[in-house]
Coordinates of C-alpha atoms and ligand atoms in Angstrom, one line a residue:
M46 CA -28.0 -8.0 -14.8
A47 CA -30.9 -10.4 -15.3
K48 CA -32.6 -12.1 -12.4
T49 CA -31.9 -15.7 -11.7
V50 CA -34.7 -17.9 -10.3
F51 CA -33.5 -21.0 -8.5
L52 CA -36.1 -23.8 -8.5
N53 CA -36.5 -27.4 -7.7
I54 CA -35.1 -27.3 -4.2
D55 CA -36.5 -30.2 -2.2
E56 CA -35.3 -28.7 1.2
L57 CA -34.1 -25.2 1.4
V58 CA -32.1 -24.8 4.7
T59 CA -32.0 -21.0 5.2
M60 CA -30.7 -20.7 8.8
K61 CA -32.8 -17.5 9.0
A62 CA -33.8 -18.1 12.7
A63 CA -30.2 -19.0 13.6
S64 CA -29.1 -15.7 12.1
G65 CA -32.0 -13.9 13.9
K66 CA -30.6 -15.3 17.2
A67 CA -27.1 -14.1 16.2
G68 CA -26.0 -17.8 16.3
R69 CA -26.7 -18.2 20.0
R70 CA -28.4 -21.3 21.6
I71 CA -29.2 -23.0 18.3
V72 CA -32.0 -25.6 18.2
E73 CA -33.3 -27.7 15.3
Q74 CA -36.0 -25.2 14.3
D75 CA -33.3 -22.5 13.8
L76 CA -32.3 -24.2 10.6
S77 CA -35.5 -22.7 9.1
I78 CA -36.1 -25.3 6.5
I79 CA -38.5 -24.5 3.6
S80 CA -39.9 -27.5 1.6
D81 CA -40.0 -27.1 -2.1
G82 CA -38.2 -23.8 -1.9
A83 CA -37.3 -21.1 -4.4
V84 CA -34.7 -18.3 -4.5
V85 CA -34.5 -15.2 -6.6
A86 CA -31.1 -13.5 -7.0
E87 CA -30.1 -10.3 -8.7
N88 CA -26.6 -8.9 -8.9
G89 CA -25.4 -11.6 -6.6
K90 CA -27.9 -10.8 -3.9
I91 CA -31.0 -12.6 -2.8
T92 CA -34.1 -10.5 -3.6
W93 CA -36.7 -13.1 -2.8
I94 CA -36.7 -16.5 -0.9
G95 CA -39.5 -18.8 0.2
A96 CA -41.8 -21.7 -0.8
R97 CA -42.2 -22.2 -4.5
K98 CA -46.0 -21.9 -4.2
D99 CA -45.6 -18.3 -3.0
L100 CA -43.1 -17.3 -5.7
P101 CA -44.3 -14.1 -7.4
S102 CA -44.1 -14.1 -11.2
V103 CA -40.6 -12.9 -12.0
S104 CA -38.9 -12.9 -15.4
G105 CA -35.4 -14.3 -15.2
D106 CA -33.2 -17.2 -16.0
E107 CA -34.6 -20.3 -14.4
V108 CA -32.0 -22.7 -12.8
S109 CA -33.2 -26.1 -11.6
L110 CA -31.2 -27.4 -8.6
G111 CA -32.2 -31.0 -9.3
G112 CA -34.6 -31.6 -6.4
Q113 CA -31.8 -31.5 -3.9
T114 CA -31.0 -29.9 -0.5
V115 CA -29.7 -26.3 -0.5
L116 CA -28.0 -24.6 2.4
P117 CA -25.9 -21.5 3.0
A118 CA -22.3 -21.7 1.9
F119 CA -19.9 -22.3 4.7
L120 CA -17.2 -19.8 5.8
E121 CA -13.7 -20.9 6.9
C122 CA -12.7 -18.3 9.5
H123 CA -9.2 -19.5 10.7
T124 CA -6.5 -20.8 8.3
H125 CA -2.8 -20.6 8.0
L126 CA -2.9 -21.2 4.3
A127 CA 0.2 -19.2 3.4
F128 CA 3.0 -21.7 3.8
A129 CA 5.3 -23.8 1.8
G130 CA 6.8 -27.2 2.7
D131 CA 5.2 -29.7 5.1
R132 CA 6.0 -31.2 8.5
S133 CA 5.4 -34.8 7.7
E134 CA 8.8 -35.9 8.9
E135 CA 8.3 -34.1 12.2
F136 CA 5.0 -35.9 12.6
E137 CA 6.9 -39.2 12.6
W138 CA 9.5 -37.9 15.1
R139 CA 6.7 -36.9 17.4
M140 CA 5.1 -40.3 17.2
R141 CA 8.5 -41.8 18.2
G142 CA 8.3 -39.7 21.3
M143 CA 10.7 -36.9 20.5
S144 CA 10.1 -33.7 22.5
Y145 CA 9.4 -30.3 21.0
Q146 CA 12.9 -29.2 22.0
E147 CA 14.5 -32.2 20.2
I148 CA 12.4 -31.5 17.1
A149 CA 13.5 -27.9 17.1
T150 CA 17.1 -28.9 17.5
K151 CA 16.7 -31.2 14.4
G152 CA 15.4 -28.2 12.5
G153 CA 11.7 -28.9 12.8
G154 CA 8.9 -26.9 14.2
I155 CA 7.6 -23.5 13.0
V156 CA 11.1 -22.4 12.0
S157 CA 11.3 -25.0 9.3
T158 CA 8.0 -23.7 7.8
V159 CA 9.3 -20.1 8.0
K160 CA 12.4 -21.2 6.1
A161 CA 10.5 -23.1 3.4
T162 CA 8.0 -20.2 3.0
R163 CA 10.7 -17.6 2.7
E164 CA 12.4 -19.6 0.0
S165 CA 9.3 -20.6 -1.9
S166 CA 8.5 -19.3 -5.4
E167 CA 5.4 -21.5 -5.5
L168 CA 3.4 -19.9 -2.7
L169 CA 0.5 -18.7 -4.9
P170 CA -0.1 -22.0 -6.7
L171 CA 0.1 -23.8 -3.3
M172 CA -2.4 -21.4 -1.8
Q173 CA -4.7 -21.7 -4.8
K174 CA -4.8 -25.5 -4.6
R175 CA -5.6 -25.3 -0.9
A176 CA -8.3 -22.7 -1.5
D177 CA -9.8 -24.9 -4.2
R178 CA -10.0 -27.8 -1.8
F179 CA -12.0 -25.7 0.6
V180 CA -14.3 -24.5 -2.1
E181 CA -15.2 -28.0 -3.2
Q182 CA -16.5 -28.6 0.4
G183 CA -18.9 -25.6 0.2
I184 CA -16.6 -22.8 1.4
T185 CA -17.1 -19.5 -0.5
T186 CA -15.5 -17.2 2.1
L187 CA -12.0 -18.1 3.3
E188 CA -9.7 -16.4 5.9
I189 CA -6.0 -16.6 5.1
K190 CA -3.4 -15.6 7.7
S191 CA 0.2 -14.6 7.1
G192 CA 2.6 -15.7 9.9
Y193 CA 5.2 -17.9 8.2
G194 CA 7.3 -15.1 6.9
L195 CA 8.0 -13.2 10.1
N196 CA 10.0 -10.6 8.2
E197 CA 8.9 -7.7 6.0
E198 CA 9.5 -9.4 2.7
T199 CA 7.6 -12.6 3.2
E200 CA 4.8 -11.3 5.5
L201 CA 3.9 -8.7 3.0
K202 CA 4.3 -11.1 0.1
S203 CA 2.1 -13.7 1.7
L204 CA -0.7 -11.2 2.2
R205 CA -0.3 -9.8 -1.4
L206 CA -0.5 -13.3 -2.8
A207 CA -3.5 -14.2 -0.6
G208 CA -5.2 -11.3 -2.4
Q209 CA -4.6 -13.0 -5.7
V210 CA -6.3 -16.3 -4.8
V211 CA -9.3 -16.7 -7.0
G212 CA -12.6 -18.5 -6.3
P213 CA -13.7 -17.8 -2.8
R214 CA -14.0 -14.4 -1.1
I215 CA -10.7 -13.9 0.8
V216 CA -10.4 -12.3 4.2
R217 CA -6.8 -11.5 4.9
T218 CA -5.4 -11.4 8.4
F219 CA -1.9 -10.2 9.4
L220 CA -0.3 -12.7 11.9
G221 CA 3.2 -11.2 12.1
A222 CA 2.9 -11.9 15.9
H223 CA 2.9 -15.6 15.4
S224 CA 6.4 -16.6 16.7
K225 CA 9.8 -15.2 17.1
P226 CA 11.9 -15.4 13.9
P227 CA 15.6 -16.6 14.3
E228 CA 17.0 -13.1 13.5
F229 CA 15.6 -11.6 16.7
S230 CA 17.1 -12.3 20.1
S231 CA 13.9 -11.9 22.1
I232 CA 10.1 -12.1 21.6
N233 CA 9.7 -8.5 23.0
E234 CA 12.2 -7.1 20.6
Y235 CA 10.4 -8.8 17.7
F236 CA 7.0 -7.7 18.9
E237 CA 8.1 -4.0 18.9
Y238 CA 9.3 -4.5 15.3
V239 CA 5.9 -5.9 14.3
L240 CA 4.1 -3.0 15.9
A241 CA 6.4 -0.2 14.7
V242 CA 7.4 -1.5 11.3
L243 CA 5.3 -4.3 9.9
L244 CA 1.8 -3.3 11.0
P245 CA 1.9 0.2 9.5
K246 CA 3.2 -1.2 6.2
V247 CA 0.4 -3.8 6.1
A248 CA -2.2 -1.0 6.8
K249 CA -0.7 1.4 4.3
E250 CA -0.8 -1.1 1.5
K251 CA -4.2 -2.3 2.6
L252 CA -2.9 -5.9 2.7
A253 CA -5.2 -7.1 5.5
E254 CA -8.5 -6.3 7.1
R255 CA -7.5 -7.8 10.5
V256 CA -4.6 -8.6 12.7
D257 CA -4.0 -11.7 14.8
I258 CA -1.6 -12.7 17.6
F259 CA -0.5 -16.0 19.2
I260 CA -1.0 -15.3 23.0
E261 CA 0.6 -18.1 24.8
K262 CA 3.3 -18.8 27.4
G263 CA 6.7 -18.5 25.8
F264 CA 5.1 -16.5 22.9
F265 CA 3.2 -13.3 23.1
S266 CA 1.5 -11.9 26.2
A267 CA -2.0 -10.7 26.8
E268 CA -0.6 -7.2 27.4
Q269 CA 1.1 -7.3 24.0
G270 CA -2.3 -8.5 22.6
S271 CA -4.0 -5.4 24.0
R272 CA -1.4 -3.1 22.5
L273 CA -1.7 -4.8 19.1
F274 CA -5.5 -4.5 19.1
A275 CA -5.3 -0.8 19.9
A276 CA -2.7 -0.2 17.3
A277 CA -4.7 -2.1 14.7
K278 CA -7.9 -0.2 15.5
S279 CA -6.1 3.1 15.1
L280 CA -5.1 2.0 11.6
G281 CA -8.7 0.9 10.7
L282 CA -8.0 -2.8 11.1
R283 CA -10.1 -5.3 13.1
A284 CA -8.6 -8.1 15.2
T285 CA -8.7 -11.7 16.2
A286 CA -6.4 -13.8 18.5
H287 CA -5.1 -17.2 19.4
V288 CA -5.9 -17.6 23.1
E289 CA -5.8 -20.2 25.9
Q290 CA -4.7 -23.0 23.6
L291 CA -1.9 -24.7 25.6
S292 CA -2.1 -22.7 28.8
H293 CA -4.2 -20.0 30.4
S294 CA -2.6 -16.7 29.4
G295 CA -5.3 -14.1 29.7
G296 CA -5.9 -13.6 26.0
T297 CA -9.6 -14.0 26.2
S298 CA -10.0 -11.1 28.7
A299 CA -7.7 -8.9 26.6
G300 CA -9.7 -9.7 23.4
L301 CA -13.1 -9.1 25.1
A302 CA -11.9 -5.8 26.5
S303 CA -11.1 -4.7 22.9
A304 CA -14.2 -6.3 21.5
I305 CA -12.2 -8.1 18.8
D306 CA -13.9 -10.3 16.1
S307 CA -13.1 -13.6 17.7
V308 CA -11.1 -15.5 20.3
D309 CA -9.8 -18.8 18.9
H310 CA -8.9 -22.1 20.6
L311 CA -10.2 -21.6 24.1
V312 CA -9.1 -25.0 25.5
E313 CA -8.0 -23.5 28.8
I314 CA -10.7 -20.8 29.2
S315 CA -12.1 -20.4 32.8
D316 CA -15.8 -20.5 33.8
E317 CA -15.7 -16.8 34.6
E318 CA -14.4 -16.0 31.1
I319 CA -17.0 -18.2 29.5
E320 CA -19.7 -16.0 31.2
K321 CA -18.0 -12.9 29.9
L322 CA -17.6 -14.3 26.4
A323 CA -21.3 -15.4 26.3
S324 CA -22.5 -11.9 27.0
S325 CA -20.2 -10.3 24.4
T326 CA -20.4 -10.1 20.6
T327 CA -17.0 -11.7 20.2
T328 CA -17.2 -15.2 18.5
A329 CA -15.7 -18.3 20.1
V330 CA -13.8 -20.1 17.3
L331 CA -13.2 -23.7 18.2
L332 CA -10.5 -25.7 16.4
P333 CA -10.8 -29.4 17.4
A334 CA -8.5 -30.8 14.7
S335 CA -5.5 -29.1 16.4
D336 CA -6.5 -30.6 19.7
F337 CA -6.8 -34.0 18.0
Y338 CA -3.4 -33.8 16.4
L339 CA -1.8 -32.6 19.6
R340 CA -3.7 -35.2 21.5
M341 CA -5.0 -32.7 24.0
K342 CA -8.3 -32.1 25.6
Y343 CA -11.0 -30.4 23.6
P344 CA -12.5 -27.0 24.4
R345 CA -15.7 -27.0 26.5
A346 CA -18.1 -26.2 23.6
R347 CA -21.2 -27.3 25.6
A348 CA -20.5 -24.9 28.4
M349 CA -19.9 -22.0 26.0
I350 CA -23.0 -22.8 23.9
D351 CA -25.2 -23.3 26.9
A352 CA -24.0 -20.0 28.4
G353 CA -25.1 -18.3 25.1
A354 CA -21.8 -17.7 23.3
I355 CA -21.6 -17.4 19.5
V356 CA -19.6 -20.4 18.4
A357 CA -17.8 -21.1 15.1
L358 CA -15.8 -24.1 13.9
S359 CA -12.7 -24.1 11.7
T360 CA -10.0 -26.4 10.5
D361 CA -7.1 -24.2 11.7
Y362 CA -5.4 -25.6 8.6
N363 CA -1.6 -25.4 9.1
P364 CA 1.3 -27.8 8.4
G365 CA 2.3 -28.3 12.1
T366 CA -0.6 -28.8 14.4
S367 CA -3.6 -29.3 12.0
P368 CA -2.6 -30.6 8.6
T369 CA -6.1 -31.2 7.5
Q370 CA -8.6 -29.3 5.4
D371 CA -11.4 -31.8 5.9
L372 CA -14.6 -30.1 7.1
S373 CA -16.3 -33.5 7.7
F374 CA -13.6 -34.4 10.2
I375 CA -14.0 -31.2 12.1
G376 CA -17.8 -31.6 12.3
V377 CA -17.5 -35.2 13.5
L378 CA -15.0 -34.2 16.2
A379 CA -17.3 -31.4 17.3
R380 CA -20.2 -33.8 17.5
L381 CA -18.4 -36.8 19.1
E382 CA -15.8 -35.0 21.3
M383 CA -17.5 -31.7 22.1
K384 CA -21.1 -32.9 22.2
M385 CA -22.3 -30.4 19.7
T386 CA -25.6 -31.2 17.9
L387 CA -25.8 -31.2 14.2
P388 CA -27.8 -27.9 14.1
E389 CA -25.1 -26.3 16.3
V390 CA -22.4 -27.6 13.9
L391 CA -24.2 -26.3 10.9
A392 CA -24.7 -22.9 12.6
A393 CA -21.1 -22.8 13.6
W394 CA -19.9 -23.2 9.9
T395 CA -22.4 -20.6 8.7
V396 CA -23.8 -17.9 11.0
G397 CA -21.1 -18.4 13.6
A398 CA -18.2 -18.2 11.1
S399 CA -19.8 -15.2 9.4
T400 CA -19.9 -13.4 12.8
A401 CA -16.3 -14.4 13.5
L402 CA -15.3 -12.6 10.2
G403 CA -17.6 -9.6 10.8
K404 CA -19.6 -10.6 7.7
Q405 CA -22.9 -11.6 9.4
S406 CA -24.9 -8.8 7.7
V407 CA -24.2 -10.2 4.3
L408 CA -23.3 -13.9 4.7
G409 CA -24.0 -17.0 6.9
S410 CA -27.7 -17.4 6.1
L411 CA -30.0 -17.3 3.0
E412 CA -32.2 -14.2 3.4
T413 CA -33.3 -11.3 1.3
G414 CA -30.5 -8.8 1.0
K415 CA -27.7 -11.2 1.7
S416 CA -25.2 -12.6 -0.8
C417 CA -26.6 -15.6 -2.8
D418 CA -23.9 -18.0 -1.6
F419 CA -25.0 -21.6 -1.2
S420 CA -24.2 -25.3 -1.6
V421 CA -26.3 -28.0 -3.2
L422 CA -26.1 -31.3 -1.4
D423 CA -26.1 -34.7 -2.9
G424 CA -28.2 -36.1 -0.1
H425 CA -30.0 -35.0 3.1
V426 CA -28.5 -32.4 5.4
R427 CA -28.2 -35.1 8.1
E428 CA -25.5 -36.7 5.9
L429 CA -23.2 -33.8 6.6
F430 CA -20.6 -34.1 9.5
Y431 CA -21.5 -37.8 9.8
S432 CA -19.0 -39.8 7.7
V433 CA -15.4 -38.7 8.0
G434 CA -14.0 -38.1 4.5
H435 CA -17.5 -38.0 2.9
H436 CA -18.8 -34.5 2.5
P437 CA -21.8 -34.7 0.1
V438 CA -21.6 -31.3 -1.6
S439 CA -22.4 -31.5 -5.3
S440 CA -22.1 -27.9 -6.4
V441 CA -21.1 -24.5 -4.8
W442 CA -22.5 -21.1 -5.7
K443 CA -21.1 -17.7 -4.9
D444 CA -23.0 -14.4 -5.6
G445 CA -25.6 -16.5 -7.5
I446 CA -22.9 -18.0 -9.8
K447 CA -21.7 -21.6 -9.8
I448 CA -18.0 -21.8 -8.9
K449 CA -17.7 -25.5 -8.4
T450 CA -19.3 -28.8 -9.6
N451 CA -18.1 -32.0 -7.8
Q452 CA -18.1 -35.4 -9.3
K453 CA -20.3 -37.8 -7.4
K454 CA -17.9 -39.9 -5.4
F455 CA -20.1 -42.9 -4.4
Ligands
LIG161 ZN1 -4.3 -21.0 14.2

């Protein structure tokens, strides 16, 4: 395959230093910005990157990026994309002050999404449309969790269909341990079924590279988390977990003890756990849109970042607690409500998210040897995560090939 030489890059934001620091304690200089930059790619990988004046003579197709800003593509490391239906009616019920119990009695809550997902014959087009919406915002690697099937047929089907989504690179995560389906009388009985029946089938068919579990009071326990992580490891799968979202349930410690990829939510994490997290290689994935929608407090991002933890941000896109795919909204919440700086937010969506997905050796920054995945901005990097609803990405490139061109909005 011929070489491609990308030229006419006003500001080339490489995040090289951020990657060198493994995404910890990010400062402005870690964006590693090169003025008038150039990138050479071959077979989808970067073979040279630097200032145009230093570019060696190479023969290849020249591509002008229009004198704009270029930065590493973002990674979306926590989504519940595999669902049908919506919960808009329930949103109105909640605003009228109805309790979760009353909503469940009216047929709302996660059970309603499970029912719609099991009955849907449109799951793949729905997922594809949502994936496209992420790509247009500069995402080239997208995590998709199952978890709205909660039985063999629909859990496996969700993961199979996730593998058929085209455009971004897909990381599939098996979240059978999301909630108790109506057919089971107890959460423990269902968990044993996930462990003994569903997980081995997922592994055998290679339908996921990771497992996930919702560790929370009234849902799954930290001890069940530890058992799931061990079982996953024995089958060659990595793990992530929903922890300390609504209450302190010990999921962080269980996750760190098993050195899982990431611990996600962390609203109720203790000071002691922040210290342990900061000295680990497990990424803290913060999901402020769900805290916003639930009108809860936000995770203590400042304490985690200052202690030296690796931090990623994600939409947590799901129909119940975070029905938004808007990256600009997440970034603005992180800056306003969690006191994260712009370089920290940029690192969270790139280096941090790549580490959360175990892909930091090939993605998350623009460096020789890594995948040539980047976004071209219609403006300065400072315009990102500033205006809610305005995310100035003009084109998106994966493995050196353009996968999306956006119309200029205003
Ligand atoms: Zn989630």
